[in-house]
PDB file of C-alpha atoms and ligand atoms in Angstrom:
ATOM      1  CA  MET A 233     -57.493  13.432  32.344  1.00 65.00           C
ATOM      2  CA  HIS A 234     -55.688  10.355  31.222  1.00 73.00           C
ATOM      3  CA  ILE A 235     -51.895  10.351  31.595  1.00 72.00           C
ATOM      4  CA  HIS A 236     -50.039   7.661  29.787  1.00 77.00           C
ATOM      5  CA  ARG A 237     -47.835   5.454  31.912  1.00 80.00           C
ATOM      6  CA  TYR A 238     -44.656   6.526  30.122  1.00 79.00           C
ATOM      7  CA  GLU A 239     -45.602  10.174  30.384  1.00 80.00           C
ATOM      8  CA  ARG A 240     -45.939   9.798  34.106  1.00 80.00           C
ATOM      9  CA  TRP A 241     -42.540   8.146  34.200  1.00 80.00           C
ATOM     10  CA  TRP A 242     -40.996  11.040  32.321  1.00 79.00           C
ATOM     11  CA  MET A 243     -42.673  13.598  34.577  1.00 80.00           C
ATOM     12  CA  THR A 244     -41.259  11.806  37.616  1.00 80.00           C
ATOM     13  CA  PHE A 245     -37.848  11.674  35.991  1.00 75.00           C
ATOM     14  CA  GLY A 246     -37.958  15.391  35.116  1.00 80.00           C
ATOM     15  CA  LEU A 247     -39.050  16.374  38.602  1.00 78.00           C
ATOM     16  CA  THR A 248     -36.314  14.255  40.183  1.00 78.00           C
ATOM     17  CA  MET A 249     -33.700  15.906  37.983  1.00 78.00           C
ATOM     18  CA  LEU A 250     -35.048  19.346  38.891  1.00 75.00           C
ATOM     19  CA  VAL A 251     -34.850  18.565  42.594  1.00 74.00           C
ATOM     20  CA  LEU A 252     -31.292  17.207  42.245  1.00 74.00           C
ATOM     21  CA  PHE A 253     -30.289  20.280  40.257  1.00 71.00           C
ATOM     22  CA  ALA A 254     -31.806  22.689  42.778  1.00 72.00           C
ATOM     23  CA  GLY A 255     -30.124  20.717  45.559  1.00 67.00           C
ATOM     24  CA  SER A 256     -26.712  20.959  43.952  1.00 72.00           C
ATOM     25  CA  ILE A 257     -27.141  24.729  43.427  1.00 61.00           C
ATOM     26  CA  PHE A 258     -28.091  25.073  47.079  1.00 61.00           C
ATOM     27  CA  ILE A 259     -25.055  23.084  48.220  1.00 62.00           C
ATOM     28  CA  ALA A 260     -22.736  25.052  45.919  1.00 65.00           C
ATOM     29  CA  ALA A 261     -24.094  28.357  47.208  1.00 62.00           C
ATOM     30  CA  PHE A 262     -24.280  27.740  50.931  1.00 58.00           C
ATOM     31  CA  ALA A 263     -21.853  24.976  51.756  1.00 56.00           C
ATOM     32  CA  ASP A 264     -18.763  25.997  49.859  1.00 50.00           C
ATOM     33  CA  ASN A 265     -16.313  24.888  52.511  1.00 51.00           C
ATOM     34  CA  ILE A 266     -17.594  21.330  52.472  1.00 53.00           C
ATOM     35  CA  ASN A 267     -15.291  19.607  50.054  1.00 53.00           C
ATOM     36  CA  VAL A 268     -16.893  16.683  48.334  1.00 53.00           C
ATOM     37  CA  PRO A 269     -14.320  14.394  46.739  1.00 49.00           C
ATOM     38  CA  SER A 270     -14.185  15.492  43.132  1.00 52.00           C
ATOM     39  CA  GLY A 271     -13.154  12.174  41.635  1.00 49.00           C
ATOM     40  CA  ASN A 272     -10.240  13.892  39.922  1.00 60.00           C
ATOM     41  CA  GLN A 273      -7.779  13.414  42.740  1.00 88.00           C
ATOM     42  CA  THR A 274      -7.408   9.912  43.985  1.00 94.00           C
ATOM     43  CA  VAL A 275      -4.585   8.054  45.643  1.00 94.00           C
ATOM     44  CA  ASP A 276      -4.309   4.412  46.661  1.00 95.00           C
ATOM     45  CA  PRO A 277      -4.465   4.551  50.478  1.00 95.00           C
ATOM     46  CA  ALA A 278      -2.057   1.617  50.724  1.00 95.00           C
ATOM     47  CA  LYS A 279       0.545   3.380  48.576  1.00 96.00           C
ATOM     48  CA  VAL A 280       0.402   6.946  49.918  1.00 95.00           C
ATOM     49  CA  SER A 281       3.967   6.814  51.233  1.00 93.00           C
ATOM     50  CA  SER A 282       5.286   5.947  47.761  1.00 94.00           C
ATOM     51  CA  THR A 283       2.984   8.178  45.689  1.00 94.00           C
ATOM     52  CA  PRO A 284       4.275  11.657  44.825  1.00 94.00           C
ATOM     53  CA  PRO A 285       3.779  14.224  46.171  1.00 94.00           C
ATOM     54  CA  PHE A 286       2.591  12.441  49.320  1.00 96.00           C
ATOM     55  CA  ASP A 287       5.846  10.484  49.528  1.00 95.00           C
ATOM     56  CA  HIS A 288       7.351  13.785  50.714  1.00 96.00           C
ATOM     57  CA  PRO A 289       4.625  15.571  52.652  1.00 97.00           C
ATOM     58  CA  GLY A 290       5.177  19.222  53.461  1.00 97.00           C
ATOM     59  CA  LEU A 291       5.370  22.650  51.926  1.00 97.00           C
ATOM     60  CA  ARG A 292       6.205  23.546  48.313  1.00 97.00           C
ATOM     61  CA  ARG A 293       6.657  27.048  46.983  1.00 97.00           C
ATOM     62  CA  LEU A 294       5.110  27.691  43.588  1.00 97.00           C
ATOM     63  CA  PRO A 295       6.599  30.039  40.959  1.00 97.00           C
ATOM     64  CA  ASP A 296       3.868  32.634  41.633  1.00 96.00           C
ATOM     65  CA  GLY A 297       4.917  32.872  45.295  1.00 96.00           C
ATOM     66  CA  SER A 298       1.999  30.904  46.704  1.00 97.00           C
ATOM     67  CA  TYR A 299       2.378  27.554  48.437  1.00 98.00           C
ATOM     68  CA  GLU A 300       1.074  24.021  48.364  1.00 97.00           C
ATOM     69  CA  ALA A 301       1.079  21.928  51.515  1.00 98.00           C
ATOM     70  CA  TYR A 302       0.695  18.156  51.306  1.00 98.00           C
ATOM     71  CA  TYR A 303      -0.573  16.361  54.385  1.00 98.00           C
ATOM     72  CA  VAL A 304      -0.944  12.704  55.233  1.00 98.00           C
ATOM     73  CA  SER A 305      -3.405  11.795  57.986  1.00 98.00           C
ATOM     74  CA  GLN A 306      -3.258   8.554  59.888  1.00 97.00           C
ATOM     75  CA  VAL A 307      -4.119   7.321  63.365  1.00 97.00           C
ATOM     76  CA  PHE A 308      -3.292   9.517  65.271  1.00 97.00           C
ATOM     77  CA  MET A 309      -1.118  12.096  63.617  1.00 98.00           C
ATOM     78  CA  PHE A 310      -0.694  14.508  60.771  1.00 98.00           C
ATOM     79  CA  THR A 311       2.445  14.525  58.653  1.00 98.00           C
ATOM     80  CA  PRO A 312       3.913  17.105  58.741  1.00 98.00           C
ATOM     81  CA  SER A 313       2.985  17.806  62.346  1.00 98.00           C
ATOM     82  CA  LYS A 314       4.537  21.275  62.148  1.00 98.00           C
ATOM     83  CA  LEU A 315       4.622  23.758  59.312  1.00 97.00           C
ATOM     84  CA  GLU A 316       6.222  27.186  59.091  1.00 97.00           C
ATOM     85  CA  ILE A 317       4.979  29.711  56.592  1.00 97.00           C
ATOM     86  CA  PRO A 318       5.723  33.394  56.012  1.00 97.00           C
ATOM     87  CA  VAL A 319       2.954  35.818  56.937  1.00 97.00           C
ATOM     88  CA  GLY A 320       0.814  36.797  53.949  1.00 97.00           C
ATOM     89  CA  SER A 321       1.222  33.420  52.257  1.00 97.00           C
ATOM     90  CA  LYS A 322      -1.546  31.863  50.247  1.00 98.00           C
ATOM     91  CA  VAL A 323      -1.489  28.138  50.921  1.00 98.00           C
ATOM     92  CA  THR A 324      -3.473  25.355  49.292  1.00 97.00           C
ATOM     93  CA  PHE A 325      -3.686  22.338  51.567  1.00 98.00           C
ATOM     94  CA  TYR A 326      -3.972  18.887  50.022  1.00 97.00           C
ATOM     95  CA  VAL A 327      -4.904  16.108  52.368  1.00 98.00           C
ATOM     96  CA  THR A 328      -5.477  12.401  52.255  1.00 97.00           C
ATOM     97  CA  SER A 329      -5.646   9.540  54.746  1.00 97.00           C
ATOM     98  CA  THR A 330      -3.938   6.168  54.835  1.00 97.00           C
ATOM     99  CA  ASP A 331      -6.501   4.505  57.090  1.00 97.00           C
ATOM    100  CA  VAL A 332      -9.811   5.903  58.327  1.00 97.00           C
ATOM    101  CA  VAL A 333     -11.695   9.165  57.821  1.00 98.00           C
ATOM    102  CA  HIS A 334     -10.118  12.045  59.705  1.00 98.00           C
ATOM    103  CA  GLY A 335     -10.966  15.710  59.980  1.00 98.00           C
ATOM    104  CA  PHE A 336      -8.652  18.486  58.865  1.00 98.00           C
ATOM    105  CA  GLU A 337      -9.583  21.768  60.471  1.00 98.00           C
ATOM    106  CA  ILE A 338      -7.328  24.760  60.945  1.00 98.00           C
ATOM    107  CA  ALA A 339      -8.706  26.841  63.788  1.00 97.00           C
ATOM    108  CA  GLN A 340      -9.349  30.539  63.057  1.00 95.00           C
ATOM    109  CA  THR A 341      -9.526  29.854  59.308  1.00 97.00           C
ATOM    110  CA  ASP A 342     -12.174  28.545  56.934  1.00 95.00           C
ATOM    111  CA  VAL A 343     -10.108  25.422  56.245  1.00 98.00           C
ATOM    112  CA  ASN A 344     -12.310  22.542  57.367  1.00 98.00           C
ATOM    113  CA  MET A 345     -12.408  19.356  55.364  1.00 97.00           C
ATOM    114  CA  MET A 346     -12.331  15.617  55.628  1.00 97.00           C
ATOM    115  CA  ALA A 347      -9.282  13.440  55.066  1.00 97.00           C
ATOM    116  CA  VAL A 348     -10.695  10.422  53.284  1.00 96.00           C
ATOM    117  CA  PRO A 349      -8.713   7.309  52.349  1.00 97.00           C
ATOM    118  CA  GLY A 350      -8.455   7.093  48.573  1.00 96.00           C
ATOM    119  CA  TRP A 351      -9.225  10.760  47.991  1.00 96.00           C
ATOM    120  CA  VAL A 352      -7.344  14.044  47.981  1.00 96.00           C
ATOM    121  CA  ASN A 353      -9.258  17.045  49.292  1.00 96.00           C
ATOM    122  CA  ASP A 354      -8.023  20.589  49.107  1.00 96.00           C
ATOM    123  CA  ALA A 355      -8.700  23.992  50.601  1.00 97.00           C
ATOM    124  CA  THR A 356      -6.926  27.328  50.293  1.00 97.00           C
ATOM    125  CA  HIS A 357      -6.282  30.018  52.864  1.00 98.00           C
ATOM    126  CA  THR A 358      -4.227  33.205  52.946  1.00 98.00           C
ATOM    127  CA  PHE A 359      -2.522  33.699  56.310  1.00 98.00           C
ATOM    128  CA  ASN A 360      -2.503  37.440  56.899  1.00 97.00           C
ATOM    129  CA  ARG A 361      -2.149  37.285  60.679  1.00 97.00           C
ATOM    130  CA  PRO A 362       1.007  35.961  62.314  1.00 97.00           C
ATOM    131  CA  GLY A 363       0.672  33.404  65.074  1.00 97.00           C
ATOM    132  CA  THR A 364       0.391  29.727  65.822  1.00 98.00           C
ATOM    133  CA  TYR A 365      -2.563  28.044  64.198  1.00 98.00           C
ATOM    134  CA  LEU A 366      -3.873  24.758  65.502  1.00 98.00           C
ATOM    135  CA  LEU A 367      -4.628  21.975  63.047  1.00 98.00           C
ATOM    136  CA  VAL A 368      -7.087  19.517  64.551  1.00 98.00           C
ATOM    137  CA  CYS A 369      -8.795  16.301  63.604  1.00 98.00           C
ATOM    138  CA  ASN A 370     -12.489  17.033  64.110  1.00 97.00           C
ATOM    139  CA  GLU A 371     -13.755  13.618  63.026  1.00 97.00           C
ATOM    140  CA  TYR A 372     -13.788  10.863  65.640  1.00 97.00           C
ATOM    141  CA  CYS A 373     -11.218   8.342  64.410  1.00 97.00           C
ATOM    142  CA  GLY A 374     -10.464   6.136  67.401  1.00 97.00           C
ATOM    143  CA  ILE A 375      -8.942   6.004  70.854  1.00 96.00           C
ATOM    144  CA  GLY A 376      -6.221   8.597  70.156  1.00 97.00           C
ATOM    145  CA  HIS A 377      -8.485  11.037  68.323  1.00 98.00           C
ATOM    146  CA  GLN A 378      -8.082  13.822  70.860  1.00 97.00           C
ATOM    147  CA  ASN A 379      -4.290  13.665  70.491  1.00 96.00           C
ATOM    148  CA  MET A 380      -4.400  14.137  66.743  1.00 98.00           C
ATOM    149  CA  TYR A 381      -3.300  17.670  65.970  1.00 98.00           C
ATOM    150  CA  GLY A 382      -0.578  19.736  64.389  1.00 98.00           C
ATOM    151  CA  THR A 383       0.590  23.325  64.348  1.00 98.00           C
ATOM    152  CA  ILE A 384       1.116  25.921  61.664  1.00 98.00           C
ATOM    153  CA  GLU A 385       3.498  28.725  62.537  1.00 98.00           C
ATOM    154  CA  VAL A 386       2.883  31.940  60.609  1.00 98.00           C
ATOM    155  CA  LYS A 387       5.609  34.542  60.961  1.00 95.00           C
TER     156      LYS A 387
HETATM  157 CU1  CUA B 612      -8.096  11.603  63.370  1.00 54.81          CU
HETATM  158 CU2  CUA B 612      -9.862  12.104  64.904  1.00 54.81          CU
END
């Protein structure tokens, strides 16, 4: 059977697209707490401290009673380092970095993302159990990496 050169090219193209499509479905289905930068939320890493809302990191209460928490990561700290939220609160965390890639993981929750310079990642969690939650950097970021943590007080 003779297959024309262009036909072969199109078959290859079609197959590649199919594989990419299947791959994206797989990622969407099984890796939903890996937050890939969406491209919609960017921030100049050099101007984080003057770009709202990251110029005032911390907690904001929304009209529906849920919360947004804005975090800035840098070597070797999170701002804010401490957060207090009422038990039962639904909180969406927004995080960026001013320097290198950091991790943003809240132990005992499914919040686990990367803090990437230039990008804003987000993850949401409802805190139904009171207690002190540890926020840790789980991405090696330099000599002070192991000291990079924060706390979230739920009460
Ligand atoms: Cu920041 Cu490790």
